[in-house]
Amino acid sequence: MTTVLLVLAVATGSFAAASWGLSRFADGGEDDVVRVRFAAPRLPERSLTAPRSEGSVASALRLASALPGEIGRVRAACLQQQGRDELDRALRQRRQPARPELTQPLTVLPIEFGPSSSAEARRFGFAGTAVALDEGEVGAVVSRDPVYDRLAERCDGWMYERARGLQEAQASASRFSEVVDGAFHDELVRLLDDAIERRLDCVRVRYPALPSWSALQQMNEDELLARLRIVPGRVLRGGGLAPSERLVPVGRVRVFAPLGRDRYRPSAAEVRFATAFADCARRTGFERALAAATPRAVVSIETRFGVRADRLRRDVTALLARLQVRARP
C-alpha cells in the first residue's frame, strides 16, 4: 500500500505538551491495542487566537484554514513518538505565502482585480497574477513502507477516536470556507460594479475590443488575451521535485520539500495591456472604491454567516481541545 501524506496548508497551532495514552481499534482484541504515548510539540498560540476586533466569520475562517495544519501536527507528534519523524520534517519545510495579507480572512488585494501598478504590470503581466497570489505550501511525505503505513493508520485511528466527529468537522470547515469565500467575492463584485465598469471603459480607449464586464466574468486571463490577440507570457516553474511514488523505492519513505515559487515572464504586448489596466485603476479611483467596498462586504458576510460561524468555531474548538487533554499514563 502506498501512503501519500500531503500537507497542503501552512498553519501554526497551539498544542501544549501532553502525554497521550492508549487507544483500541475496532479490528481486533488485545493484540491490536496500540500504545501511543507522546508529547505534542509546543507551538505558537497566535494562529487559533483571533484578534479582538475580528468578527465571528473571520475568526471561523482563520480556524478553518488552520485546521489541516493542526491535525497534521497531532499526526506528526504521534508518529514521532513511534520513532518516525518524516511528517514532522515535512511540516517544518515551508514556502511562505507571496504576501502576508494572503493569510488574513476576508481580505482582498487590488491585484485580484488585475494589475494595479506599473511595477505589477511589468512583473506579472495580466495572466501572471496567480503567481502574486501564491498562498504557500509545506512539505509532503510519500510512503511505500507498510510498517510506516500501519503506524500512520493507527495514529489517525487514535486521533479520530479521541476526537469523534473531527473528520466531519474538517469537511464542514472546508465547505464553510468555500461558501463564505464565494459569497464575499460576489458581494464585492456587486458593490464594485460601477467602479469596474468605469475602469473597463477607460481601458477600452486603448483596447476597444475589450469585452463587456458580463462577458469578462465568463473568461480566464488566457482567454481574454487570446480574444485581444495578445501573446501571453510563460510561467517559469519553481525548482524541486513534485511528490510522486515513482521516486520512492518499495519499502521506503521519502520527504519532499515544497516546490520553489513559480515566476512569470510576461510578453511585451501583455505588459502594455497590463499597464493600461493599471493606469485606468489609478485614473478611475478603483482602489479607493475597493477600499470603501471591502468593509461593507465584510459586514454583510458577518451578518449572513455569523450564527453558522459561531457554531463551527464552537464545534471545532471543542474537538481540538480533546486532543490536548492530558491522558493518564
Short mmCIF file of C-alpha atoms in Angstrom, two decimals:
data_model
loop_
_atom_site.label_atom_id
_atom_site.label_comp_id
_atom_site.label_asym_id
_atom_site.label_seq_id
_atom_site.Cartn_x
_atom_site.Cartn_y
_atom_site.Cartn_z
CA MET A 1 0.00 0.00 0.00
CA THR A 2 1.22 3.47 -0.81
CA THR A 3 0.52 6.28 1.61
CA VAL A 4 0.81 9.84 0.38
CA LEU A 5 0.63 12.37 3.20
CA LEU A 6 0.31 15.76 1.57
CA VAL A 7 0.08 18.71 3.95
CA LEU A 8 -1.47 21.46 1.87
CA ALA A 9 -1.94 24.31 4.31
CA VAL A 10 0.65 26.44 6.02
CA ALA A 11 -0.68 26.84 9.53
CA THR A 12 0.63 27.35 13.01
CA GLY A 13 -1.10 25.94 16.03
CA SER A 14 -1.40 25.80 19.77
CA PHE A 15 -0.86 22.41 21.36
CA ALA A 16 0.73 22.37 24.80
CA ALA A 17 2.98 19.48 25.74
CA ALA A 18 0.90 16.49 26.88
CA SER A 19 1.12 12.77 27.47
CA TRP A 20 -1.08 10.57 25.32
CA GLY A 21 -2.49 7.24 26.46
CA LEU A 22 -4.00 4.08 24.95
CA SER A 23 -6.32 3.61 22.01
CA ARG A 24 -8.15 0.42 20.98
CA PHE A 25 -9.10 -0.09 17.35
CA ALA A 26 -12.08 -1.95 16.01
CA ASP A 27 -10.14 -4.56 14.05
CA GLY A 28 -9.26 -6.93 16.87
CA GLY A 29 -8.69 -7.62 20.54
CA GLU A 30 -5.90 -7.00 22.99
CA ASP A 31 -3.19 -7.67 20.42
CA ASP A 32 -4.49 -4.72 18.44
CA VAL A 33 -4.19 -2.22 21.26
CA VAL A 34 -1.55 0.26 20.17
CA ARG A 35 0.33 2.13 22.86
CA VAL A 36 0.61 5.69 21.70
CA ARG A 37 2.42 7.81 24.25
CA PHE A 38 3.89 11.03 23.02
CA ALA A 39 4.24 14.73 23.68
CA ALA A 40 2.65 17.16 21.26
CA PRO A 41 5.01 19.95 20.15
CA ARG A 42 4.97 23.36 21.75
CA LEU A 43 3.62 25.64 19.06
CA PRO A 44 2.85 29.38 18.78
CA GLU A 45 -0.57 30.28 20.13
CA ARG A 46 -1.39 33.02 17.68
CA SER A 47 -2.95 31.01 14.87
CA LEU A 48 -6.04 29.90 16.79
CA THR A 49 -6.42 33.13 18.73
CA ALA A 50 -8.43 35.68 16.78
CA PRO A 51 -7.67 39.40 17.13
CA ARG A 52 -10.15 41.11 19.46
CA SER A 53 -11.51 43.24 16.62
CA GLU A 54 -12.11 40.22 14.38
CA GLY A 55 -15.70 39.16 13.71
CA SER A 56 -17.17 35.70 14.12
CA VAL A 57 -16.94 34.76 10.44
CA ALA A 58 -13.35 35.95 10.04
CA SER A 59 -12.39 34.07 13.19
CA ALA A 60 -14.09 30.91 11.93
CA LEU A 61 -12.29 31.21 8.58
CA ARG A 62 -8.98 31.58 10.40
CA LEU A 63 -9.72 28.44 12.40
CA ALA A 64 -10.83 26.53 9.30
CA SER A 65 -7.64 27.42 7.43
CA ALA A 66 -5.50 26.37 10.42
CA LEU A 67 -7.33 23.09 11.00
CA PRO A 68 -5.46 20.91 8.45
CA GLY A 69 -2.14 22.07 9.88
CA GLU A 70 -3.30 21.44 13.44
CA ILE A 71 -4.37 17.91 12.58
CA GLY A 72 -1.10 17.35 10.73
CA ARG A 73 0.85 18.37 13.80
CA VAL A 74 -1.02 15.94 16.03
CA ARG A 75 -0.40 13.17 13.49
CA ALA A 76 3.28 14.13 13.24
CA ALA A 77 3.66 14.12 17.04
CA CYS A 78 2.14 10.64 17.24
CA LEU A 79 4.48 9.33 14.54
CA GLN A 80 7.47 10.95 16.22
CA GLN A 81 6.78 9.07 19.44
CA GLN A 82 6.82 5.87 17.40
CA GLY A 83 10.28 6.81 16.14
CA ARG A 84 9.20 8.22 12.78
CA ASP A 85 9.95 11.91 12.19
CA GLU A 86 9.24 12.15 8.45
CA LEU A 87 5.97 14.05 8.74
CA ASP A 88 7.41 16.41 11.34
CA ARG A 89 10.30 17.20 8.99
CA ALA A 90 7.87 17.78 6.12
CA LEU A 91 5.80 20.19 8.20
CA ARG A 92 8.88 22.21 9.09
CA GLN A 93 9.74 22.87 5.44
CA ARG A 94 7.70 25.79 4.16
CA ARG A 95 7.31 28.03 1.19
CA GLN A 96 5.83 31.15 2.69
CA PRO A 97 2.87 32.95 1.06
CA ALA A 98 3.85 35.53 -1.55
CA ARG A 99 2.24 38.24 0.58
CA PRO A 100 1.42 38.22 4.31
CA GLU A 101 -2.09 39.54 3.60
CA LEU A 102 -2.97 36.27 1.88
CA THR A 103 -3.22 34.58 5.29
CA GLN A 104 -5.82 37.05 6.54
CA PRO A 105 -9.51 36.09 6.27
CA LEU A 106 -11.97 38.30 4.40
CA THR A 107 -9.15 40.24 2.81
CA VAL A 108 -8.79 41.21 -0.84
CA LEU A 109 -5.77 42.59 -2.67
CA PRO A 110 -6.13 45.03 -5.58
CA ILE A 111 -4.19 42.67 -7.86
CA GLU A 112 -7.03 40.16 -7.53
CA PHE A 113 -8.91 42.53 -9.86
CA GLY A 114 -5.96 42.84 -12.22
CA PRO A 115 -2.60 44.65 -12.02
CA SER A 116 -2.86 47.91 -10.10
CA SER A 117 0.59 49.43 -10.66
CA SER A 118 3.17 49.66 -13.42
CA ALA A 119 5.51 47.53 -11.28
CA GLU A 120 2.92 44.76 -11.06
CA ALA A 121 2.25 45.07 -14.80
CA ARG A 122 5.94 44.57 -15.60
CA ARG A 123 6.36 41.68 -13.18
CA PHE A 124 3.12 39.74 -13.63
CA GLY A 125 1.68 40.99 -16.89
CA PHE A 126 -2.01 40.17 -16.96
CA ALA A 127 -2.01 36.36 -16.79
CA GLY A 128 0.62 36.01 -14.08
CA THR A 129 -1.36 37.37 -11.16
CA ALA A 130 -1.81 33.84 -9.77
CA VAL A 131 1.93 33.86 -9.03
CA ALA A 132 1.45 37.02 -6.98
CA LEU A 133 -1.28 35.25 -5.00
CA ASP A 134 0.72 32.11 -4.13
CA GLU A 135 -0.57 31.01 -0.73
CA GLY A 136 2.47 28.93 0.15
CA GLU A 137 2.97 25.25 0.83
CA VAL A 138 4.67 22.85 3.22
CA GLY A 139 6.47 19.61 2.52
CA ALA A 140 4.93 16.20 1.82
CA VAL A 141 5.58 12.60 2.76
CA VAL A 142 5.25 9.68 0.34
CA SER A 143 5.42 6.21 1.84
CA ARG A 144 5.83 2.81 0.23
CA ASP A 145 6.71 1.26 3.58
CA PRO A 146 3.92 -0.94 5.03
CA VAL A 147 5.29 -0.54 8.56
CA TYR A 148 5.09 3.24 8.32
CA ASP A 149 1.64 2.99 6.75
CA ARG A 150 0.34 0.92 9.66
CA LEU A 151 1.75 3.40 12.16
CA ALA A 152 0.14 6.29 10.29
CA GLU A 153 -3.21 4.50 10.17
CA ARG A 154 -3.06 3.75 13.89
CA CYS A 155 -2.16 7.33 14.74
CA ASP A 156 -5.12 8.50 12.67
CA GLY A 157 -7.31 5.94 14.40
CA TRP A 158 -6.19 7.21 17.79
CA MET A 159 -6.79 10.81 16.77
CA TYR A 160 -10.26 10.30 15.28
CA GLU A 161 -11.29 8.04 18.15
CA ARG A 162 -10.19 10.62 20.69
CA ALA A 163 -12.00 13.44 18.87
CA ARG A 164 -15.06 11.75 17.40
CA GLY A 165 -16.59 13.91 14.71
CA LEU A 166 -13.28 15.52 13.71
CA GLN A 167 -13.48 14.24 10.14
CA GLU A 168 -16.98 15.65 9.76
CA ALA A 169 -15.78 18.93 11.26
CA GLN A 170 -12.97 19.07 8.69
CA ALA A 171 -15.50 18.66 5.88
CA SER A 172 -17.80 21.27 7.42
CA ALA A 173 -14.94 23.76 7.82
CA SER A 174 -13.89 23.26 4.20
CA ARG A 175 -17.46 23.76 2.94
CA PHE A 176 -17.89 26.82 5.14
CA SER A 177 -14.72 28.41 3.77
CA GLU A 178 -15.73 27.71 0.18
CA VAL A 179 -19.24 29.12 0.63
CA VAL A 180 -18.11 32.23 2.52
CA ASP A 181 -15.25 32.99 0.14
CA GLY A 182 -17.65 32.77 -2.80
CA ALA A 183 -20.22 34.96 -1.10
CA PHE A 184 -17.57 37.52 -0.15
CA HIS A 185 -16.34 37.70 -3.75
CA ASP A 186 -19.88 38.05 -5.10
CA GLU A 187 -20.70 40.81 -2.62
CA LEU A 188 -17.55 42.72 -3.51
CA VAL A 189 -18.29 42.46 -7.22
CA ARG A 190 -21.82 43.71 -6.59
CA LEU A 191 -20.58 46.71 -4.62
CA LEU A 192 -17.84 47.43 -7.17
CA ASP A 193 -19.96 47.03 -10.29
CA ASP A 194 -19.90 50.72 -11.25
CA ALA A 195 -16.20 51.10 -10.42
CA ILE A 196 -15.33 48.07 -12.54
CA GLU A 197 -17.35 49.41 -15.48
CA ARG A 198 -15.55 52.79 -15.26
CA ARG A 199 -12.20 51.07 -15.26
CA LEU A 200 -13.09 48.91 -18.25
CA ASP A 201 -14.41 51.92 -20.19
CA CYS A 202 -11.06 53.60 -19.57
CA VAL A 203 -9.16 50.56 -20.87
CA ARG A 204 -11.35 50.43 -24.00
CA VAL A 205 -9.96 53.80 -25.09
CA ARG A 206 -6.75 51.92 -25.93
CA TYR A 207 -8.22 48.42 -26.39
CA PRO A 208 -11.66 48.87 -27.98
CA ALA A 209 -12.09 45.11 -28.46
CA LEU A 210 -12.17 44.58 -24.69
CA PRO A 211 -15.31 42.51 -23.97
CA SER A 212 -18.13 43.64 -21.71
CA TRP A 213 -17.94 43.11 -17.98
CA SER A 214 -20.55 40.33 -18.11
CA ALA A 215 -18.53 38.54 -20.81
CA LEU A 216 -15.27 39.00 -18.91
CA GLN A 217 -16.74 37.21 -15.90
CA GLN A 218 -17.00 34.06 -18.02
CA MET A 219 -13.34 34.20 -19.18
CA ASN A 220 -10.00 33.45 -17.66
CA GLU A 221 -6.92 35.59 -18.29
CA ASP A 222 -5.59 33.45 -21.15
CA GLU A 223 -8.94 33.54 -22.94
CA LEU A 224 -9.07 37.31 -22.67
CA LEU A 225 -5.56 37.73 -24.05
CA ALA A 226 -6.43 35.40 -26.94
CA ARG A 227 -9.56 37.47 -27.67
CA LEU A 228 -7.39 40.60 -27.83
CA ARG A 229 -4.74 38.80 -29.94
CA ILE A 230 -2.12 39.39 -27.26
CA VAL A 231 0.60 36.76 -26.96
CA PRO A 232 0.78 35.68 -23.31
CA GLY A 233 3.96 35.21 -21.33
CA ARG A 234 5.01 31.98 -19.70
CA VAL A 235 5.24 30.52 -16.23
CA LEU A 236 8.74 29.65 -15.05
CA ARG A 237 8.26 26.74 -12.68
CA GLY A 238 9.95 26.77 -9.31
CA GLY A 239 12.63 24.19 -8.65
CA GLY A 240 12.23 20.92 -6.81
CA LEU A 241 10.56 17.55 -7.20
CA ALA A 242 6.81 17.08 -7.04
CA PRO A 243 5.79 14.29 -4.65
CA SER A 244 5.46 11.02 -6.55
CA GLU A 245 5.58 7.35 -5.59
CA ARG A 246 7.66 6.73 -8.72
CA LEU A 247 10.52 8.46 -6.91
CA VAL A 248 10.24 6.28 -3.80
CA PRO A 249 11.61 2.70 -3.73
CA VAL A 250 9.38 -0.04 -2.38
CA GLY A 251 9.76 -0.28 1.39
CA ARG A 252 10.97 3.29 1.79
CA VAL A 253 9.57 6.66 2.93
CA ARG A 254 10.60 9.97 1.41
CA VAL A 255 10.12 13.57 2.50
CA PHE A 256 9.60 16.03 -0.35
CA ALA A 257 10.39 19.70 0.19
CA PRO A 258 7.89 22.26 -1.12
CA LEU A 259 8.43 23.26 -4.71
CA GLY A 260 10.05 26.63 -5.29
CA ARG A 261 7.82 29.58 -6.07
CA ASP A 262 6.83 29.95 -9.71
CA ARG A 263 7.73 33.11 -11.61
CA TYR A 264 6.03 34.66 -14.60
CA ARG A 265 7.67 36.22 -17.63
CA PRO A 266 5.08 38.35 -19.49
CA SER A 267 5.35 39.22 -23.15
CA ALA A 268 5.95 42.82 -24.18
CA ALA A 269 2.41 43.14 -25.58
CA GLU A 270 0.98 41.72 -22.37
CA VAL A 271 2.91 44.25 -20.28
CA ARG A 272 1.47 47.08 -22.38
CA PHE A 273 -2.08 45.81 -21.83
CA ALA A 274 -1.47 45.25 -18.10
CA THR A 275 -0.02 48.76 -17.80
CA ALA A 276 -3.16 50.22 -19.38
CA PHE A 277 -5.24 48.23 -16.92
CA ALA A 278 -3.16 49.53 -14.00
CA ASP A 279 -3.24 53.14 -15.26
CA CYS A 280 -7.01 53.02 -15.52
CA ALA A 281 -7.29 51.73 -11.97
CA ARG A 282 -5.48 54.88 -10.86
CA ARG A 283 -7.37 57.25 -13.14
CA THR A 284 -10.82 55.98 -12.19
CA GLY A 285 -10.15 55.65 -8.46
CA PHE A 286 -10.68 51.91 -8.44
CA GLU A 287 -8.50 51.23 -5.40
CA ARG A 288 -10.38 53.86 -3.38
CA ALA A 289 -13.63 52.18 -4.36
CA LEU A 290 -12.22 48.80 -3.37
CA ALA A 291 -11.04 50.13 -0.01
CA ALA A 292 -14.52 51.54 0.65
CA ALA A 293 -16.38 48.42 -0.50
CA THR A 294 -14.34 45.84 1.42
CA PRO A 295 -15.53 46.70 4.97
CA ARG A 296 -19.12 46.88 3.71
CA ALA A 297 -18.76 43.42 2.21
CA VAL A 298 -17.27 42.13 5.48
CA VAL A 299 -20.25 43.48 7.46
CA SER A 300 -22.65 41.80 5.05
CA ILE A 301 -20.85 38.46 5.35
CA GLU A 302 -20.68 38.66 9.14
CA THR A 303 -24.44 39.30 9.23
CA ARG A 304 -25.28 36.43 6.87
CA PHE A 305 -22.96 33.79 8.27
CA GLY A 306 -22.35 34.83 11.88
CA VAL A 307 -24.55 32.17 13.51
CA ARG A 308 -23.11 29.38 11.39
CA ALA A 309 -19.60 30.67 12.11
CA ASP A 310 -20.17 30.60 15.86
CA ARG A 311 -21.40 27.01 15.68
CA LEU A 312 -18.39 25.93 13.60
CA ARG A 313 -15.92 27.62 15.94
CA ARG A 314 -17.54 26.02 18.98
CA ASP A 315 -17.55 22.51 17.48
CA VAL A 316 -14.01 22.61 16.09
CA THR A 317 -12.52 24.22 19.19
CA ALA A 318 -14.11 21.56 21.40
CA LEU A 319 -12.77 18.75 19.20
CA LEU A 320 -9.26 20.18 19.16
CA ALA A 321 -9.40 20.59 22.92
CA ARG A 322 -10.00 16.85 23.24
CA LEU A 323 -6.65 16.26 21.54
CA GLN A 324 -4.95 18.43 24.17
CA VAL A 325 -6.31 16.63 27.25
CA ARG A 326 -3.60 15.06 29.40
CA ALA A 327 -4.24 11.34 29.39
CA ARG A 328 -3.44 9.04 32.30
CA PRO A 329 -0.14 7.18 31.82
#
